[in-house]
Amino acid sequence: PGLDIRLEAAGSLICIRKITDMGRRCDLLVSADAGLIEELLVPEHADWWVEFAGNEMAVAYSDASRRSKEITDSNWHSILADPSVVVGRSDPDCDPCGYRTIMMFELAGRYYGISDLCERLLRKDSQLIRPKEIDLLQLLDAGAADYIIIYRSAAEQHGLRFVALPPQINLGDNAMAQTYASVSAQTQGAGFNGKVSVKGAPISYGAAIPRGAANPAAAAAFLAFLLSEDEGASLLKKAGMRPTEPRVRGAPESLPPTIGRLVRSAKESERP
């Protein structure tokens, strides 16, 4: 909307730590896990956040991947566990996709009745762990990895072949929230002071304007554009994401008017 956007991409955990641990300033923070904003930014560094989109986990590959002609939505887990197959995943201490991969493996083990599946998958190919999921695309392109665990939106956006996982596993179905909540994964806590446990939940993207933003009005204008039903939702869909009804959490009374007109509060969303 006529704004000069200066993007600094990193795993969501790294982006948040730039604010909380390094004292960096930004006008708008967008996280692939809205829950991280609640856990690490509010209330010390932000008053509110908006949840606005969903996604799901997927197993992406290419025609050159080992056993690519065999893989299906029912045998993918056995192919990934094959010692001859190389799997890339992102770092759970840097990127929500990384700890969601662990949750996905744990859910898959329960769904297929293989108690040690998660342990077996996490034990292999640790040399191919990367800071954020987009870094995994290079591994696949170079043939260094046969399969990568990424968001379905990224697989679709880059024209990759992928396995669409069952809703009981993919972290993309709100109706499965209770199932997802039965698993958790460890990630680096704030200030790098030990590990914290993150509970499984449907994937939800969030955004916040941190305190001390140099250009809060411009940030609010861009976020309003992103949340708009026409242009914003269309862009999200083109990127393979699932726009959801914007919901504000935290202190809605602190919302800029341009944002307040577009969102519902958590309490309003819970009304019948």
Coordinates of C-alpha atoms in Angstrom, one line a residue:
P1 CA 0.0 0.0 0.0
G2 CA 2.6 2.5 -1.0
L3 CA 5.1 1.6 1.7
D4 CA 8.8 0.8 1.5
I5 CA 9.0 -2.6 3.2
R6 CA 12.4 -3.6 4.5
L7 CA 12.2 -7.3 5.2
E8 CA 14.6 -9.2 7.5
A9 CA 13.8 -12.9 7.3
A10 CA 14.8 -15.4 9.9
G11 CA 13.2 -18.2 11.9
S12 CA 10.5 -16.8 14.2
L13 CA 12.4 -17.6 17.4
I14 CA 15.4 -15.8 16.1
C15 CA 13.3 -12.8 15.1
I16 CA 11.8 -12.6 18.5
R17 CA 15.1 -12.9 20.2
K18 CA 16.5 -10.0 18.2
I19 CA 13.9 -7.9 20.1
T20 CA 14.0 -9.5 23.5
D21 CA 17.7 -10.4 23.9
M22 CA 19.5 -8.1 21.5
G23 CA 17.5 -4.9 21.9
R24 CA 16.8 -4.6 18.2
R25 CA 13.8 -2.6 17.0
C26 CA 11.3 -3.4 14.3
D27 CA 8.0 -1.9 13.2
L28 CA 6.2 -5.2 12.6
L29 CA 6.9 -8.7 13.7
V30 CA 5.3 -11.7 11.9
S31 CA 5.7 -15.1 13.5
A32 CA 4.9 -18.5 12.1
D33 CA 3.8 -19.4 15.6
A34 CA 1.4 -16.9 17.1
G35 CA 1.9 -18.6 20.5
L36 CA 5.5 -17.4 20.6
I37 CA 4.4 -13.8 20.7
E38 CA 2.3 -14.5 23.7
E39 CA 5.1 -16.5 25.4
L40 CA 8.0 -14.2 24.6
L41 CA 6.9 -10.7 23.7
V42 CA 3.7 -9.9 25.6
P43 CA 3.5 -8.0 27.9
E44 CA 7.1 -6.8 28.2
H45 CA 7.7 -6.0 24.5
A46 CA 4.1 -5.8 23.0
D47 CA 0.6 -5.3 24.2
W48 CA -1.4 -7.4 21.6
W49 CA -1.1 -9.7 18.7
V50 CA -3.3 -10.7 15.8
E51 CA -3.7 -14.3 14.5
F52 CA -4.5 -14.3 10.8
A53 CA -3.5 -17.4 8.9
G54 CA -3.1 -21.2 9.1
N55 CA -0.9 -23.8 7.4
E56 CA 0.0 -27.5 7.6
M57 CA 3.1 -29.7 7.6
A58 CA 4.1 -31.6 4.5
V59 CA 6.9 -33.9 3.3
A60 CA 8.4 -32.3 0.1
Y61 CA 10.6 -34.0 -2.5
S62 CA 11.7 -34.1 -6.1
D63 CA 11.7 -36.6 -9.0
A64 CA 15.4 -37.2 -8.2
S65 CA 14.7 -38.2 -4.5
R66 CA 15.4 -41.8 -3.6
R67 CA 12.2 -43.9 -3.6
S68 CA 10.2 -40.9 -4.9
K69 CA 8.2 -43.3 -7.2
E70 CA 7.1 -45.3 -4.2
I71 CA 6.1 -42.7 -1.6
T72 CA 2.5 -42.3 -0.7
D73 CA 0.5 -40.7 2.1
S74 CA 0.4 -44.1 3.9
N75 CA 4.1 -45.2 3.6
W76 CA 6.0 -41.9 3.8
H77 CA 7.1 -42.6 7.3
S78 CA 8.8 -45.9 6.5
I79 CA 10.6 -44.3 3.5
L80 CA 11.9 -41.4 5.6
A81 CA 13.2 -44.0 8.2
D82 CA 15.1 -45.8 5.4
P83 CA 18.9 -45.4 6.2
S84 CA 19.5 -44.8 2.5
V85 CA 17.2 -41.9 2.4
V86 CA 18.4 -38.4 3.5
V87 CA 15.9 -36.1 5.3
G88 CA 16.4 -32.4 6.0
R89 CA 14.6 -30.5 8.7
S90 CA 14.9 -27.1 10.4
D91 CA 16.3 -26.3 13.9
P92 CA 13.7 -26.5 16.7
D93 CA 15.8 -23.9 18.6
C94 CA 15.4 -21.4 15.8
D95 CA 12.3 -22.1 13.8
P96 CA 8.7 -23.2 14.7
C97 CA 8.8 -25.6 11.7
G98 CA 11.6 -27.4 13.5
Y99 CA 9.8 -28.1 16.7
R100 CA 6.6 -28.8 14.7
T101 CA 8.5 -31.4 12.8
I102 CA 9.2 -33.2 16.1
M103 CA 5.5 -33.0 17.0
M104 CA 4.5 -34.3 13.6
F105 CA 6.9 -37.3 14.0
E106 CA 5.5 -38.0 17.4
L107 CA 1.9 -37.8 16.2
A108 CA 2.8 -40.0 13.2
G109 CA 4.2 -42.6 15.6
R110 CA 1.0 -42.7 17.5
Y111 CA -1.2 -42.7 14.4
Y112 CA 0.6 -45.6 12.7
G113 CA 1.3 -47.5 15.9
I114 CA 5.1 -47.3 15.7
S115 CA 6.3 -46.3 19.2
D116 CA 9.9 -45.5 18.2
L117 CA 9.2 -43.7 14.9
C118 CA 9.9 -40.2 16.2
E119 CA 13.2 -41.3 17.9
R120 CA 14.3 -43.1 14.7
L121 CA 13.6 -40.1 12.5
L122 CA 15.2 -37.6 14.8
R123 CA 18.3 -39.7 15.2
K124 CA 19.2 -39.6 11.5
D125 CA 20.6 -36.9 9.2
S126 CA 21.3 -34.4 12.0
Q127 CA 24.0 -32.8 9.7
L128 CA 21.2 -31.5 7.5
I129 CA 19.4 -29.4 10.2
R130 CA 19.1 -25.8 9.1
P131 CA 18.2 -22.6 10.9
K132 CA 14.9 -22.1 9.0
E133 CA 12.7 -24.2 6.8
I134 CA 13.3 -22.1 3.6
D135 CA 17.0 -23.0 3.9
L136 CA 16.0 -26.6 3.2
L137 CA 14.9 -25.8 -0.3
Q138 CA 18.6 -25.5 -1.3
L139 CA 19.3 -28.9 0.1
L140 CA 16.6 -30.5 -2.0
D141 CA 17.6 -28.5 -5.2
A142 CA 21.2 -29.6 -4.8
G143 CA 20.3 -33.3 -4.2
A144 CA 21.8 -33.2 -0.7
A145 CA 18.4 -34.2 0.8
D146 CA 15.9 -36.5 -0.7
Y147 CA 13.0 -35.2 1.5
I148 CA 12.5 -32.1 3.5
I149 CA 9.9 -31.3 6.2
I150 CA 8.3 -27.9 5.4
Y151 CA 5.0 -26.1 5.4
R152 CA 2.6 -27.1 2.6
S153 CA 2.5 -23.4 1.6
A154 CA 6.2 -23.5 0.9
A155 CA 5.9 -26.7 -1.1
E156 CA 3.1 -25.3 -3.2
Q157 CA 4.8 -21.9 -3.7
H158 CA 8.0 -23.5 -5.0
G159 CA 6.2 -26.1 -7.2
L160 CA 7.5 -29.1 -5.2
R161 CA 6.1 -32.5 -5.1
F162 CA 4.8 -33.3 -1.6
V163 CA 3.0 -35.8 0.5
A164 CA -0.3 -34.4 2.0
L165 CA -0.4 -35.8 5.5
P166 CA -3.5 -36.9 7.4
P167 CA -5.2 -34.2 9.6
Q168 CA -4.3 -36.3 12.7
I169 CA -0.6 -35.5 11.9
N170 CA -0.3 -32.3 9.9
L171 CA -1.0 -29.7 12.6
G172 CA -3.4 -28.0 10.2
D173 CA -6.8 -28.9 11.4
N174 CA -8.5 -27.0 14.2
A175 CA -10.8 -29.9 14.8
M176 CA -7.7 -31.9 15.9
A177 CA -6.5 -29.4 18.4
Q178 CA -6.9 -31.8 21.3
T179 CA -4.9 -34.5 19.5
Y180 CA -2.1 -32.0 18.7
A181 CA -2.1 -30.9 22.4
S182 CA -1.1 -34.4 23.5
V183 CA 2.4 -33.9 22.1
S184 CA 5.1 -31.3 22.8
A185 CA 8.7 -30.5 21.8
Q186 CA 11.6 -28.7 23.4
T187 CA 13.0 -25.4 22.2
Q188 CA 15.4 -22.8 23.4
G189 CA 13.9 -20.5 26.0
A190 CA 14.1 -16.7 26.2
G191 CA 17.6 -15.3 27.0
F192 CA 19.0 -18.7 26.0
N193 CA 18.5 -19.9 29.6
G194 CA 17.7 -23.5 29.0
K195 CA 14.9 -25.3 27.2
V196 CA 11.2 -24.8 27.3
S197 CA 8.4 -27.1 26.3
V198 CA 6.0 -26.1 23.5
K199 CA 2.7 -27.9 23.3
G200 CA 1.3 -29.0 20.0
A201 CA -1.5 -26.8 18.5
P202 CA -3.0 -26.1 15.1
I203 CA -0.6 -23.9 13.1
S204 CA -1.5 -20.2 13.5
Y205 CA 0.5 -17.2 12.2
G206 CA 0.6 -14.0 14.2
A207 CA 1.7 -10.4 14.0
A208 CA 2.4 -7.7 16.5
I209 CA 3.7 -4.1 16.5
P210 CA 6.4 -4.1 19.3
R211 CA 6.8 -1.3 21.7
G212 CA 9.3 1.2 20.5
A213 CA 8.5 0.7 16.8
A214 CA 10.0 3.7 14.9
N215 CA 7.1 3.7 12.4
P216 CA 4.0 2.3 14.2
A217 CA 1.5 4.1 11.9
A218 CA 3.1 2.6 8.8
A219 CA 3.3 -0.8 10.5
A220 CA -0.4 -0.6 11.3
A221 CA -1.2 0.4 7.7
F222 CA 0.7 -2.6 6.3
L223 CA -0.9 -5.0 8.8
A224 CA -4.3 -3.7 7.9
F225 CA -3.6 -4.4 4.3
L226 CA -2.4 -7.9 5.2
L227 CA -5.6 -8.5 7.2
S228 CA -8.0 -7.2 4.5
E229 CA -10.5 -9.6 3.1
D230 CA -9.7 -8.8 -0.6
E231 CA -6.1 -7.9 -1.3
G232 CA -4.5 -9.3 1.8
A233 CA -6.4 -12.6 1.8
S234 CA -5.7 -13.0 -1.9
L235 CA -1.9 -12.6 -1.4
L236 CA -1.9 -15.1 1.4
K237 CA -3.8 -17.6 -0.7
K238 CA -1.4 -17.1 -3.6
A239 CA 1.4 -18.0 -1.1
G240 CA -0.3 -21.2 -0.3
M241 CA -1.5 -20.1 3.2
R242 CA -5.0 -20.2 4.6
P243 CA -6.3 -16.8 5.7
T244 CA -8.4 -17.0 8.8
E245 CA -10.7 -14.5 10.5
P246 CA -8.3 -12.1 12.2
R247 CA -8.5 -12.4 16.0
V248 CA -6.7 -10.1 18.4
R249 CA -5.4 -11.3 21.7
G250 CA -3.7 -9.5 24.6
A251 CA -4.9 -5.9 25.2
P252 CA -7.4 -5.0 22.3
E253 CA -7.8 -1.5 23.8
S254 CA -4.3 -0.8 22.6
L255 CA -5.0 -1.6 19.0
P256 CA -4.6 1.1 16.4
P257 CA -8.0 2.0 15.0
T258 CA -7.1 0.8 11.5
I259 CA -6.5 -2.7 12.9
G260 CA -9.4 -2.7 15.4
R261 CA -11.9 -2.3 12.6
L262 CA -10.7 -5.5 11.0
V263 CA -10.4 -8.0 13.9
R264 CA -12.4 -9.6 16.5
S265 CA -11.2 -10.0 20.1
A266 CA -10.7 -13.5 21.5
K267 CA -13.8 -13.1 23.7
E268 CA -15.9 -12.1 20.7
S269 CA -14.6 -15.1 18.8
E270 CA -15.7 -17.4 21.6
R271 CA -19.3 -16.2 21.5
P272 CA -21.9 -18.4 19.8

